[in-house]
């Protein structure tokens, strides 16, 4: 099995109260695990693809055989997105602050940090149904906020509006927040800022 569920870099209850331990447990050990299992299943018999990284599979999604393109898009996307999501969060007070370079780039692109947060949350709120909001670094070095449906991500060339390197991503599927917040996606998005790992975001920006 080429892909496995990555270890969580903090205890399941470490992101409370923003994300409760039960949601974290089910989200990771059931939802994320299912993406991993179904990705491995889709790649059975494709030794050449089993050797690729998850980033390579996402970036090359349009070149995959038609029979597995859909399953890899959904489950490979799910595996990449969730692996990314876990490390882009940290217990409250431990995520640091944006680096000076990242803060300057955010100011340049969005006006200031509050405007950035408002626009990022707005992308999540306007995503109808299930999906993600992202902060990406485009190939020209500039920042952009994008939203993707389902488990698509900004690595998927030819499938998404704007491709780039993901710096930050927020899961707005109901399974990410429903146990604690029910229908209140806005409250989840607001509380989520408390557990963003800015040290990791800054590292990826650099
Ligand atoms: Mn999810």
Tab-separated table of C-alpha atoms and ligand atoms in Angstrom, residues 27 31-32 35 82 85-86 132 151 171 173 175-176, ligand 1:
chain	number	residue	atom	x	y	z
A	27	UNK	CA	-12.465	13.254	10.584
A	31	UNK	CA	-12.846	10.188	6.575
A	32	UNK	CA	-9.150	10.667	5.873
A	35	UNK	CA	-9.521	8.544	1.193
A	82	UNK	CA	-6.230	16.399	4.805
A	85	UNK	CA	-4.834	20.469	6.816
A	86	UNK	CA	-3.505	18.651	9.924
A	132	UNK	CA	-12.160	24.042	0.631
A	151	UNK	CA	-11.648	17.349	-2.730
A	171	UNK	CA	-11.925	22.241	5.085
A	173	UNK	CA	-17.150	20.061	4.435
A	175	UNK	CA	-17.888	16.615	8.438
A	176	UNK	CA	-15.217	19.125	9.541
B	1	LIG	MN1	-12.479	16.718	5.616
